[in-house]
PDB file of C-alpha atoms in Angstrom:
ATOM      1  CA  MET S   1      -1.807 -26.186   0.288  1.00  0.00           C
ATOM      2  CA  ILE S   2      -1.989 -22.236   0.751  1.00  0.00           C
ATOM      3  CA  GLY S   3       0.673 -20.107  -0.583  1.00  0.00           C
ATOM      4  CA  ILE S   4       1.245 -16.539   0.415  1.00  0.00           C
ATOM      5  CA  ILE S   5       3.072 -14.032  -2.143  1.00  0.00           C
ATOM      6  CA  GLY S   6       4.051 -10.830   0.071  1.00  0.00           C
ATOM      7  CA  GLY S   7       4.554  -7.644  -1.507  1.00  0.00           C
ATOM      8  CA  SER S   8       5.564  -4.227  -0.230  1.00  0.00           C
ATOM      9  CA  GLY S   9       5.600  -4.182   3.708  1.00  0.00           C
ATOM     10  CA  VAL S  10       4.623  -7.923   3.815  1.00  0.00           C
ATOM     11  CA  TYR S  11       7.713  -9.731   4.267  1.00  0.00           C
ATOM     12  CA  ASN S  12       6.581 -12.610   6.449  1.00  0.00           C
ATOM     13  CA  ILE S  13       3.693 -13.724   8.519  1.00  0.00           C
ATOM     14  CA  ASP S  14       3.532 -13.374  12.447  1.00  0.00           C
ATOM     15  CA  GLY S  15       2.343 -16.077  14.394  1.00  0.00           C
ATOM     16  CA  LEU S  16       3.824 -18.987  12.261  1.00  0.00           C
ATOM     17  CA  SER S  17       5.165 -22.210  14.046  1.00  0.00           C
ATOM     18  CA  ASP S  18       7.652 -24.745  12.865  1.00  0.00           C
ATOM     19  CA  ILE S  19       9.217 -22.491  10.416  1.00  0.00           C
ATOM     20  CA  HIS S  20      12.043 -23.027   8.100  1.00  0.00           C
ATOM     21  CA  TRP S  21      13.367 -21.686   4.856  1.00  0.00           C
ATOM     22  CA  GLU S  22      13.753 -23.949   1.874  1.00  0.00           C
ATOM     23  CA  ASN S  23      15.583 -23.363  -1.503  1.00  0.00           C
ATOM     24  CA  ILE S  24      13.464 -24.354  -4.339  1.00  0.00           C
ATOM     25  CA  SER S  25      14.818 -24.924  -7.741  1.00  0.00           C
ATOM     26  CA  SER S  26      12.905 -23.889 -10.722  1.00  0.00           C
ATOM     27  CA  SER S  27      13.203 -24.902 -14.479  1.00  0.00           C
ATOM     28  CA  PHE S  28      12.464 -21.056 -15.201  1.00  0.00           C
ATOM     29  CA  GLY S  29      15.333 -19.546 -13.279  1.00  0.00           C
ATOM     30  CA  THR S  30      15.605 -18.489  -9.796  1.00  0.00           C
ATOM     31  CA  PRO S  31      12.835 -17.351  -7.602  1.00  0.00           C
ATOM     32  CA  SER S  32      12.670 -14.085  -5.656  1.00  0.00           C
ATOM     33  CA  ASP S  33      13.698 -15.924  -2.370  1.00  0.00           C
ATOM     34  CA  LYS S  34      13.695 -19.159  -0.520  1.00  0.00           C
ATOM     35  CA  LEU S  35      10.346 -20.253   0.562  1.00  0.00           C
ATOM     36  CA  LEU S  36       9.231 -19.896   4.024  1.00  0.00           C
ATOM     37  CA  TYR S  37       7.359 -22.813   5.519  1.00  0.00           C
ATOM     38  CA  GLY S  38       5.321 -22.739   8.608  1.00  0.00           C
ATOM     39  CA  LYS S  39       1.997 -23.815  10.325  1.00  0.00           C
ATOM     40  CA  LEU S  40      -0.687 -21.360  11.410  1.00  0.00           C
ATOM     41  CA  ASN S  41      -3.183 -22.917  13.953  1.00  0.00           C
ATOM     42  CA  GLY S  42      -1.883 -26.148  12.525  1.00  0.00           C
ATOM     43  CA  ILE S  43      -2.336 -25.388   9.080  1.00  0.00           C
ATOM     44  CA  GLN S  44       0.578 -25.773   6.671  1.00  0.00           C
ATOM     45  CA  LEU S  45       1.554 -22.463   4.751  1.00  0.00           C
ATOM     46  CA  VAL S  46       4.091 -21.747   2.428  1.00  0.00           C
ATOM     47  CA  PHE S  47       5.223 -17.946   2.116  1.00  0.00           C
ATOM     48  CA  LEU S  48       7.221 -16.221  -0.612  1.00  0.00           C
ATOM     49  CA  PRO S  49       8.486 -12.431  -0.405  1.00  0.00           C
ATOM     50  CA  ARG S  50       8.090 -11.334  -4.012  1.00  0.00           C
ATOM     51  CA  HIS S  51      10.698  -8.784  -3.864  1.00  0.00           C
ATOM     52  CA  GLY S  52      13.076 -10.859  -1.568  1.00  0.00           C
ATOM     53  CA  ARG S  53      13.644 -10.290   2.016  1.00  0.00           C
ATOM     54  CA  GLY S  54      14.913  -6.504   2.319  1.00  0.00           C
ATOM     55  CA  HIS S  55      13.142  -5.572  -1.053  1.00  0.00           C
ATOM     56  CA  LYS S  56      15.850  -6.144  -3.148  1.00  0.00           C
ATOM     57  CA  LEU S  57      14.216  -6.724  -6.572  1.00  0.00           C
ATOM     58  CA  ALA S  58      12.172  -3.979  -8.518  1.00  0.00           C
ATOM     59  CA  PRO S  59       8.834  -5.091 -10.148  1.00  0.00           C
ATOM     60  CA  GLY S  60      10.534  -5.650 -13.428  1.00  0.00           C
ATOM     61  CA  ASP S  61      13.533  -7.811 -11.908  1.00  0.00           C
ATOM     62  CA  ILE S  62      11.074 -10.303 -10.531  1.00  0.00           C
ATOM     63  CA  ASN S  63      11.163 -13.747 -12.036  1.00  0.00           C
ATOM     64  CA  TYR S  64       7.617 -14.423 -11.866  1.00  0.00           C
ATOM     65  CA  ARG S  65       7.723 -17.663 -13.810  1.00  0.00           C
ATOM     66  CA  ALA S  66      10.108 -18.995 -11.219  1.00  0.00           C
ATOM     67  CA  ASN S  67       8.018 -17.891  -8.432  1.00  0.00           C
ATOM     68  CA  ILE S  68       4.804 -19.500  -9.583  1.00  0.00           C
ATOM     69  CA  ASP S  69       6.683 -22.658 -10.946  1.00  0.00           C
ATOM     70  CA  ALA S  70       8.209 -23.001  -7.456  1.00  0.00           C
ATOM     71  CA  LEU S  71       5.100 -22.691  -5.544  1.00  0.00           C
ATOM     72  CA  LYS S  72       3.479 -25.267  -7.898  1.00  0.00           C
ATOM     73  CA  ARG S  73       6.507 -27.668  -7.341  1.00  0.00           C
ATOM     74  CA  VAL S  74       5.890 -27.811  -3.533  1.00  0.00           C
ATOM     75  CA  GLY S  75       2.198 -28.551  -3.878  1.00  0.00           C
ATOM     76  CA  VAL S  76       0.492 -24.900  -3.441  1.00  0.00           C
ATOM     77  CA  THR S  77      -2.757 -25.051  -4.896  1.00  0.00           C
ATOM     78  CA  ASP S  78      -4.374 -21.615  -3.611  1.00  0.00           C
ATOM     79  CA  ILE S  79      -2.339 -18.455  -3.946  1.00  0.00           C
ATOM     80  CA  LEU S  80      -3.268 -15.136  -1.904  1.00  0.00           C
ATOM     81  CA  SER S  81      -1.218 -12.267  -3.308  1.00  0.00           C
ATOM     82  CA  VAL S  82      -0.697  -9.221  -1.071  1.00  0.00           C
ATOM     83  CA  SER S  83       0.519  -5.953  -2.779  1.00  0.00           C
ATOM     84  CA  ALA S  84       0.612  -2.258  -2.303  1.00  0.00           C
ATOM     85  CA  VAL S  85      -1.466  -0.047  -4.877  1.00  0.00           C
ATOM     86  CA  GLY S  86      -2.282   3.356  -5.577  1.00  0.00           C
ATOM     87  CA  SER S  87      -5.910   4.516  -5.937  1.00  0.00           C
ATOM     88  CA  LEU S  88      -7.405   5.862  -9.139  1.00  0.00           C
ATOM     89  CA  LYS S  89     -10.694   6.731  -7.498  1.00  0.00           C
ATOM     90  CA  GLU S  90     -11.729   9.151  -4.701  1.00  0.00           C
ATOM     91  CA  THR S  91     -13.916   6.676  -2.954  1.00  0.00           C
ATOM     92  CA  LEU S  92     -10.877   4.070  -2.723  1.00  0.00           C
ATOM     93  CA  LYS S  93      -9.202   5.926  -0.046  1.00  0.00           C
ATOM     94  CA  PRO S  94      -5.709   4.982   1.616  1.00  0.00           C
ATOM     95  CA  GLY S  95      -6.052   1.908   4.157  1.00  0.00           C
ATOM     96  CA  THR S  96      -8.834   0.333   1.729  1.00  0.00           C
ATOM     97  CA  PHE S  97      -8.411  -3.225   0.555  1.00  0.00           C
ATOM     98  CA  VAL S  98      -9.446  -4.361  -3.057  1.00  0.00           C
ATOM     99  CA  LEU S  99     -10.002  -7.696  -4.009  1.00  0.00           C
ATOM    100  CA  VAL S 100      -9.208  -7.551  -7.602  1.00  0.00           C
ATOM    101  CA  ASP S 101     -11.125  -9.315 -10.283  1.00  0.00           C
ATOM    102  CA  GLN S 102      -9.939  -7.511 -13.588  1.00  0.00           C
ATOM    103  CA  TYR S 103      -6.747  -6.309 -14.997  1.00  0.00           C
ATOM    104  CA  ILE S 104      -5.255  -4.143 -17.790  1.00  0.00           C
ATOM    105  CA  ASP S 105      -1.838  -4.988 -18.632  1.00  0.00           C
ATOM    106  CA  ARG S 106       0.561  -2.090 -19.505  1.00  0.00           C
ATOM    107  CA  THR S 107       3.719  -3.841 -18.692  1.00  0.00           C
ATOM    108  CA  VAL S 108       6.247  -4.333 -21.592  1.00  0.00           C
ATOM    109  CA  CYS S 109       9.363  -6.182 -20.759  1.00  0.00           C
ATOM    110  CA  ARG S 110       8.339  -9.389 -18.854  1.00  0.00           C
ATOM    111  CA  GLU S 111       8.004 -13.006 -19.875  1.00  0.00           C
ATOM    112  CA  ARG S 112       4.122 -13.562 -19.767  1.00  0.00           C
ATOM    113  CA  SER S 113       3.766 -17.375 -20.327  1.00  0.00           C
ATOM    114  CA  PHE S 114       5.422 -20.636 -19.205  1.00  0.00           C
ATOM    115  CA  PHE S 115       4.276 -21.998 -22.658  1.00  0.00           C
ATOM    116  CA  GLY S 116       5.818 -20.912 -26.110  1.00  0.00           C
ATOM    117  CA  LYS S 117       8.127 -22.454 -28.625  1.00  0.00           C
ATOM    118  CA  GLY S 118       7.952 -26.177 -28.541  1.00  0.00           C
ATOM    119  CA  CYS S 119       4.451 -26.089 -26.871  1.00  0.00           C
ATOM    120  CA  VAL S 120       1.804 -23.588 -27.470  1.00  0.00           C
ATOM    121  CA  ALA S 121      -1.128 -23.036 -25.193  1.00  0.00           C
ATOM    122  CA  HIS S 122      -3.905 -20.418 -24.967  1.00  0.00           C
ATOM    123  CA  VAL S 123      -5.669 -19.936 -21.706  1.00  0.00           C
ATOM    124  CA  SER S 124      -8.691 -18.026 -20.914  1.00  0.00           C
ATOM    125  CA  MET S 125      -8.268 -14.919 -18.831  1.00  0.00           C
ATOM    126  CA  ALA S 126     -11.926 -13.549 -19.033  1.00  0.00           C
ATOM    127  CA  HIS S 127     -11.909 -13.959 -15.084  1.00  0.00           C
ATOM    128  CA  PRO S 128      -8.507 -13.829 -13.817  1.00  0.00           C
ATOM    129  CA  THR S 129      -8.796 -14.312 -10.171  1.00  0.00           C
ATOM    130  CA  CYS S 130     -10.366 -16.823  -8.275  1.00  0.00           C
ATOM    131  CA  ARG S 131     -14.161 -15.851  -7.321  1.00  0.00           C
ATOM    132  CA  ARG S 132     -14.274 -18.498  -4.413  1.00  0.00           C
ATOM    133  CA  LEU S 133     -11.102 -17.064  -2.909  1.00  0.00           C
ATOM    134  CA  SER S 134     -12.421 -13.548  -3.254  1.00  0.00           C
ATOM    135  CA  ASN S 135     -15.577 -14.407  -1.687  1.00  0.00           C
ATOM    136  CA  LEU S 136     -14.000 -16.145   1.294  1.00  0.00           C
ATOM    137  CA  ILE S 137     -11.598 -13.348   2.027  1.00  0.00           C
ATOM    138  CA  TYR S 138     -14.312 -10.706   1.489  1.00  0.00           C
ATOM    139  CA  GLN S 139     -16.487 -12.396   4.275  1.00  0.00           C
ATOM    140  CA  ALA S 140     -13.425 -12.778   6.630  1.00  0.00           C
ATOM    141  CA  ALA S 141     -12.671  -8.853   6.165  1.00  0.00           C
ATOM    142  CA  ARG S 142     -16.038  -7.982   7.040  1.00  0.00           C
ATOM    143  CA  GLN S 143     -16.004 -10.044  10.021  1.00  0.00           C
ATOM    144  CA  ILE S 144     -13.000  -8.219  11.466  1.00  0.00           C
ATOM    145  CA  GLY S 145     -13.946  -4.785  10.153  1.00  0.00           C
ATOM    146  CA  ILE S 146     -11.433  -4.204   7.663  1.00  0.00           C
ATOM    147  CA  GLU S 147     -12.913  -1.763   4.854  1.00  0.00           C
ATOM    148  CA  THR S 148     -12.599  -4.012   1.670  1.00  0.00           C
ATOM    149  CA  VAL S 149     -14.257  -3.788  -1.615  1.00  0.00           C
ATOM    150  CA  LEU S 150     -15.198  -6.943  -3.475  1.00  0.00           C
ATOM    151  CA  GLY S 151     -14.283  -6.320  -7.299  1.00  0.00           C
ATOM    152  CA  GLY S 152     -11.789  -3.846  -9.095  1.00  0.00           C
ATOM    153  CA  THR S 153      -9.669  -3.149 -12.122  1.00  0.00           C
ATOM    154  CA  TYR S 154      -5.957  -3.247 -11.508  1.00  0.00           C
ATOM    155  CA  LEU S 155      -3.957  -1.232 -14.038  1.00  0.00           C
ATOM    156  CA  ALA S 156      -0.341  -2.875 -14.175  1.00  0.00           C
ATOM    157  CA  ILE S 157       2.534  -0.599 -15.339  1.00  0.00           C
ATOM    158  CA  GLU S 158       5.966  -1.692 -15.954  1.00  0.00           C
ATOM    159  CA  GLY S 159       7.642   0.726 -13.397  1.00  0.00           C
ATOM    160  CA  PRO S 160      10.033   1.154 -11.654  1.00  0.00           C
ATOM    161  CA  GLN S 161       8.767   5.031 -12.159  1.00  0.00           C
ATOM    162  CA  PHE S 162       5.348   5.933 -11.019  1.00  0.00           C
ATOM    163  CA  SER S 163       2.752   7.240 -13.836  1.00  0.00           C
ATOM    164  CA  THR S 164       2.651  10.773 -15.344  1.00  0.00           C
ATOM    165  CA  PHE S 165      -0.278  13.013 -14.531  1.00  0.00           C
ATOM    166  CA  ALA S 166      -1.402  12.401 -18.053  1.00  0.00           C
ATOM    167  CA  GLU S 167      -1.073   8.644 -17.776  1.00  0.00           C
ATOM    168  CA  SER S 168      -2.820   8.552 -14.493  1.00  0.00           C
ATOM    169  CA  GLU S 169      -5.973  10.673 -16.011  1.00  0.00           C
ATOM    170  CA  LEU S 170      -6.133   8.326 -19.063  1.00  0.00           C
ATOM    171  CA  TYR S 171      -6.198   5.092 -16.608  1.00  0.00           C
ATOM    172  CA  ARG S 172      -9.057   6.849 -14.816  1.00  0.00           C
ATOM    173  CA  SER S 173     -10.788   7.519 -17.932  1.00  0.00           C
ATOM    174  CA  TRP S 174     -10.744   3.596 -18.465  1.00  0.00           C
ATOM    175  CA  ASN S 175     -12.485   3.238 -15.201  1.00  0.00           C
ATOM    176  CA  CYS S 176      -9.557   1.482 -13.569  1.00  0.00           C
ATOM    177  CA  ASP S 177      -9.690   1.430  -9.798  1.00  0.00           C
ATOM    178  CA  VAL S 178      -6.050   0.826  -8.420  1.00  0.00           C
ATOM    179  CA  ILE S 179      -2.585   1.120 -10.178  1.00  0.00           C
ATOM    180  CA  GLY S 180       0.475  -1.220  -9.270  1.00  0.00           C
ATOM    181  CA  MET S 181       3.517  -2.769 -11.053  1.00  0.00           C
ATOM    182  CA  THR S 182       3.555  -6.563  -9.728  1.00  0.00           C
ATOM    183  CA  ASN S 183       0.311  -8.649 -10.053  1.00  0.00           C
ATOM    184  CA  LEU S 184       0.955  -9.279 -13.950  1.00  0.00           C
ATOM    185  CA  PRO S 185       2.087 -11.501 -15.278  1.00  0.00           C
ATOM    186  CA  GLU S 186       1.692 -13.092 -11.759  1.00  0.00           C
ATOM    187  CA  ALA S 187      -1.942 -13.701 -12.098  1.00  0.00           C
ATOM    188  CA  LYS S 188      -1.796 -14.909 -15.690  1.00  0.00           C
ATOM    189  CA  LEU S 189       1.034 -17.613 -14.724  1.00  0.00           C
ATOM    190  CA  ALA S 190      -0.993 -18.753 -11.757  1.00  0.00           C
ATOM    191  CA  ARG S 191      -3.961 -19.534 -14.332  1.00  0.00           C
ATOM    192  CA  GLU S 192      -1.660 -21.115 -16.653  1.00  0.00           C
ATOM    193  CA  ALA S 193      -0.399 -23.207 -13.744  1.00  0.00           C
ATOM    194  CA  GLU S 194      -4.073 -24.404 -12.783  1.00  0.00           C
ATOM    195  CA  MET S 195      -3.548 -22.474  -9.423  1.00  0.00           C
ATOM    196  CA  CYS S 196      -6.517 -20.550  -7.584  1.00  0.00           C
ATOM    197  CA  TYR S 197      -5.256 -16.955  -7.331  1.00  0.00           C
ATOM    198  CA  VAL S 198      -6.487 -13.837  -5.581  1.00  0.00           C
ATOM    199  CA  SER S 199      -5.022 -10.206  -5.511  1.00  0.00           C
ATOM    200  CA  ILE S 200      -5.402  -8.541  -2.013  1.00  0.00           C
ATOM    201  CA  ALA S 201      -4.705  -4.981  -3.259  1.00  0.00           C
ATOM    202  CA  MET S 202      -3.856  -2.540  -0.384  1.00  0.00           C
ATOM    203  CA  VAL S 203      -4.370   1.249  -1.225  1.00  0.00           C
ATOM    204  CA  THR S 204      -1.327   3.238   0.285  1.00  0.00           C
ATOM    205  CA  ASP S 205      -2.155   6.557  -1.406  1.00  0.00           C
ATOM    206  CA  TYR S 206      -3.912   8.257  -4.166  1.00  0.00           C
ATOM    207  CA  ASP S 207      -2.145   8.356  -7.442  1.00  0.00           C
ATOM    208  CA  CYS S 208      -0.709  11.552  -8.881  1.00  0.00           C
ATOM    209  CA  TRP S 209      -3.994  12.542 -10.611  1.00  0.00           C
ATOM    210  CA  HIS S 210      -5.474  13.490  -7.050  1.00  0.00           C
ATOM    211  CA  PRO S 211      -5.236  17.354  -6.299  1.00  0.00           C
ATOM    212  CA  GLU S 212      -3.859  16.729  -3.000  1.00  0.00           C
ATOM    213  CA  HIS S 213      -1.301  13.965  -4.050  1.00  0.00           C
ATOM    214  CA  ASP S 214       1.715  16.484  -3.533  1.00  0.00           C
ATOM    215  CA  GLN S 215       0.851  17.273  -0.194  1.00  0.00           C
ATOM    216  CA  VAL S 216       1.236  13.445   1.092  1.00  0.00           C
ATOM    217  CA  SER S 217       4.469  12.949   2.858  1.00  0.00           C
ATOM    218  CA  VAL S 218       6.624   9.991   2.605  1.00  0.00           C
ATOM    219  CA  GLY S 219       6.127   9.703   6.265  1.00  0.00           C
ATOM    220  CA  GLN S 220       2.204   9.201   5.803  1.00  0.00           C
ATOM    221  CA  ILE S 221       2.844   6.533   2.937  1.00  0.00           C
ATOM    222  CA  ILE S 222       5.052   4.472   5.180  1.00  0.00           C
ATOM    223  CA  ARG S 223       2.429   4.849   7.888  1.00  0.00           C
ATOM    224  CA  THR S 224      -0.141   3.521   5.715  1.00  0.00           C
ATOM    225  CA  LEU S 225       1.895   0.812   4.515  1.00  0.00           C
ATOM    226  CA  THR S 226       2.672  -0.260   7.819  1.00  0.00           C
ATOM    227  CA  GLU S 227      -1.076  -0.021   8.928  1.00  0.00           C
ATOM    228  CA  ASN S 228      -2.017  -2.068   5.870  1.00  0.00           C
ATOM    229  CA  ALA S 229       0.626  -4.660   6.530  1.00  0.00           C
ATOM    230  CA  THR S 230      -0.845  -5.207   9.882  1.00  0.00           C
ATOM    231  CA  ASN S 231      -4.363  -5.470   8.630  1.00  0.00           C
ATOM    232  CA  ALA S 232      -3.264  -7.993   5.884  1.00  0.00           C
ATOM    233  CA  GLN S 233      -1.870 -10.159   8.753  1.00  0.00           C
ATOM    234  CA  LYS S 234      -5.215 -10.020  10.663  1.00  0.00           C
ATOM    235  CA  LEU S 235      -6.985 -10.896   7.381  1.00  0.00           C
ATOM    236  CA  LEU S 236      -4.777 -13.893   6.558  1.00  0.00           C
ATOM    237  CA  LYS S 237      -5.164 -15.266  10.107  1.00  0.00           C
ATOM    238  CA  GLN S 238      -8.798 -14.895   9.905  1.00  0.00           C
ATOM    239  CA  VAL S 239      -9.511 -16.426   6.570  1.00  0.00           C
ATOM    240  CA  ILE S 240      -6.879 -19.241   6.304  1.00  0.00           C
ATOM    241  CA  PRO S 241      -9.035 -21.647   8.473  1.00  0.00           C
ATOM    242  CA  SER S 242     -12.078 -21.188   6.112  1.00  0.00           C
ATOM    243  CA  LEU S 243      -9.877 -21.695   2.981  1.00  0.00           C
ATOM    244  CA  ALA S 244      -8.409 -24.973   4.684  1.00  0.00           C
ATOM    245  CA  ASP S 245     -11.898 -26.332   5.389  1.00  0.00           C
ATOM    246  CA  ASP S 246     -13.428 -25.321   2.043  1.00  0.00           C
ATOM    247  CA  ARG S 247     -14.576 -28.497   0.447  1.00  0.00           C
ATOM    248  CA  THR S 248     -15.451 -27.132  -2.874  1.00  0.00           C
ATOM    249  CA  ALA S 249     -11.747 -26.163  -3.616  1.00  0.00           C
ATOM    250  CA  SER S 250     -11.074 -29.260  -5.498  1.00  0.00           C
ATOM    251  CA  CYS S 251     -13.898 -28.640  -7.950  1.00  0.00           C
ATOM    252  CA  CYS S 252     -12.974 -24.959  -8.710  1.00  0.00           C
ATOM    253  CA  ASP S 253     -12.658 -24.043 -12.507  1.00  0.00           C
ATOM    254  CA  CYS S 254      -9.123 -22.660 -11.849  1.00  0.00           C
ATOM    255  CA  ARG S 255      -7.940 -26.340 -11.497  1.00  0.00           C
ATOM    256  CA  PHE S 256      -8.767 -27.058 -15.021  1.00  0.00           C
ATOM    257  CA  ALA S 257      -7.833 -24.059 -16.904  1.00  0.00           C
ATOM    258  CA  LEU S 258      -5.542 -26.026 -19.279  1.00  0.00           C
ATOM    259  CA  ASP S 259      -8.215 -28.316 -20.446  1.00  0.00           C
ATOM    260  CA  ASN S 260      -8.366 -27.709 -24.127  1.00  0.00           C
ATOM    261  CA  ALA S 261      -5.682 -24.952 -23.958  1.00  0.00           C
ATOM    262  CA  ILE S 262      -2.545 -26.802 -25.436  1.00  0.00           C
ATOM    263  CA  ILE S 263      -2.733 -26.420 -29.201  1.00  0.00           C
ATOM    264  CA  THR S 264       0.534 -28.101 -30.266  1.00  0.00           C
ATOM    265  CA  SER S 265      -0.090 -31.887 -31.014  1.00  0.00           C
ATOM    266  CA  PRO S 266       1.699 -34.509 -29.012  1.00  0.00           C
ATOM    267  CA  GLU S 267       4.062 -35.528 -31.840  1.00  0.00           C
ATOM    268  CA  SER S 268       5.289 -31.946 -32.409  1.00  0.00           C
ATOM    269  CA  ARG S 269       6.144 -31.118 -28.865  1.00  0.00           C
ATOM    270  CA  ASP S 270       9.627 -30.212 -27.964  1.00  0.00           C
ATOM    271  CA  PRO S 271      10.702 -32.793 -25.330  1.00  0.00           C
ATOM    272  CA  GLU S 272      12.899 -30.068 -23.522  1.00  0.00           C
ATOM    273  CA  LYS S 273      10.049 -27.775 -23.513  1.00  0.00           C
ATOM    274  CA  ILE S 274       7.791 -30.419 -21.965  1.00  0.00           C
ATOM    275  CA  ARG S 275      10.437 -31.060 -19.311  1.00  0.00           C
ATOM    276  CA  GLN S 276      10.330 -27.472 -18.294  1.00  0.00           C
ATOM    277  CA  LEU S 277       6.852 -27.541 -18.014  1.00  0.00           C
ATOM    278  CA  ASP S 278       6.831 -30.685 -15.602  1.00  0.00           C
ATOM    279  CA  ALA S 279       5.320 -28.753 -12.625  1.00  0.00           C
ATOM    280  CA  VAL S 280       3.154 -26.288 -14.138  1.00  0.00           C
ATOM    281  CA  ALA S 281       1.405 -28.521 -16.644  1.00  0.00           C
ATOM    282  CA  SER S 282       1.878 -31.975 -15.275  1.00  0.00           C
ATOM    283  CA  ARG S 283      -1.881 -32.815 -15.161  1.00  0.00           C
ATOM    284  CA  VAL S 284      -2.672 -32.474 -18.891  1.00  0.00           C
ATOM    285  CA  LEU S 285       0.855 -33.577 -20.036  1.00  0.00           C
ATOM    286  CA  GLY S 286       0.576 -36.687 -18.021  1.00  0.00           C
ATOM    287  CA  ILE S 287       3.734 -36.115 -16.144  1.00  0.00           C
ATOM    288  CA  ASN S 288       4.088 -37.853 -12.792  1.00  0.00           C
TER     289      ASN S 288
END
């Protein structure tokens, strides 16, 4: 099942039929909102507004663990994450989409893992997004003429403030491509939950390093955000049939991320922690 996490400007998906909102409980707390179920050309989707409808949650207030856990509980296997970002490179102009393949984490106040005391696991994040999903989305973007870059490094900051000029220049010296506040720990948690995850980063403006940054008006940013949201909807509608027909999905490496990851011996695992992990780690813990 395909799940979509919508960020700034993308709070729903036009064209869905048989829609209804459903409240899903998570053992990790309260998700950002109810889940929106619907069908697009007969294909079942689940949509979650990352900030809640009406954009009520700041990046640091989002319960990322509950969001991923809730999607896992309802059977989502592939997550398409859509979010607004700033550009750290002249070549990545506003309106460009970047299919992120690497992250640098500068967040400081967020729960980063489902695992911990009572059941410890170490999951590889060397390649933190799903190459299969990225390639399919890139092909779809080219087919409909949306300027999209395959691959890029996302610098995640805590927020809610934007970066200082000195910070922006530092991140550029690290060869980062885009900057945002929400894709971590989201991507890490999706990997721990053995879900395929791709980040569609939509550039709204240049970060404050750009000499013309101060000349950008709020109206221009909102206009770009709206155009990006429209293109994101077009892209999702174009790629979803290909994702639904992909016969290689079940063999994707993302689905086996917990193989050999859990370190705690079975006899030492905390039963309460195991109950909390009943959705995200059910395959390796033998929970039905």
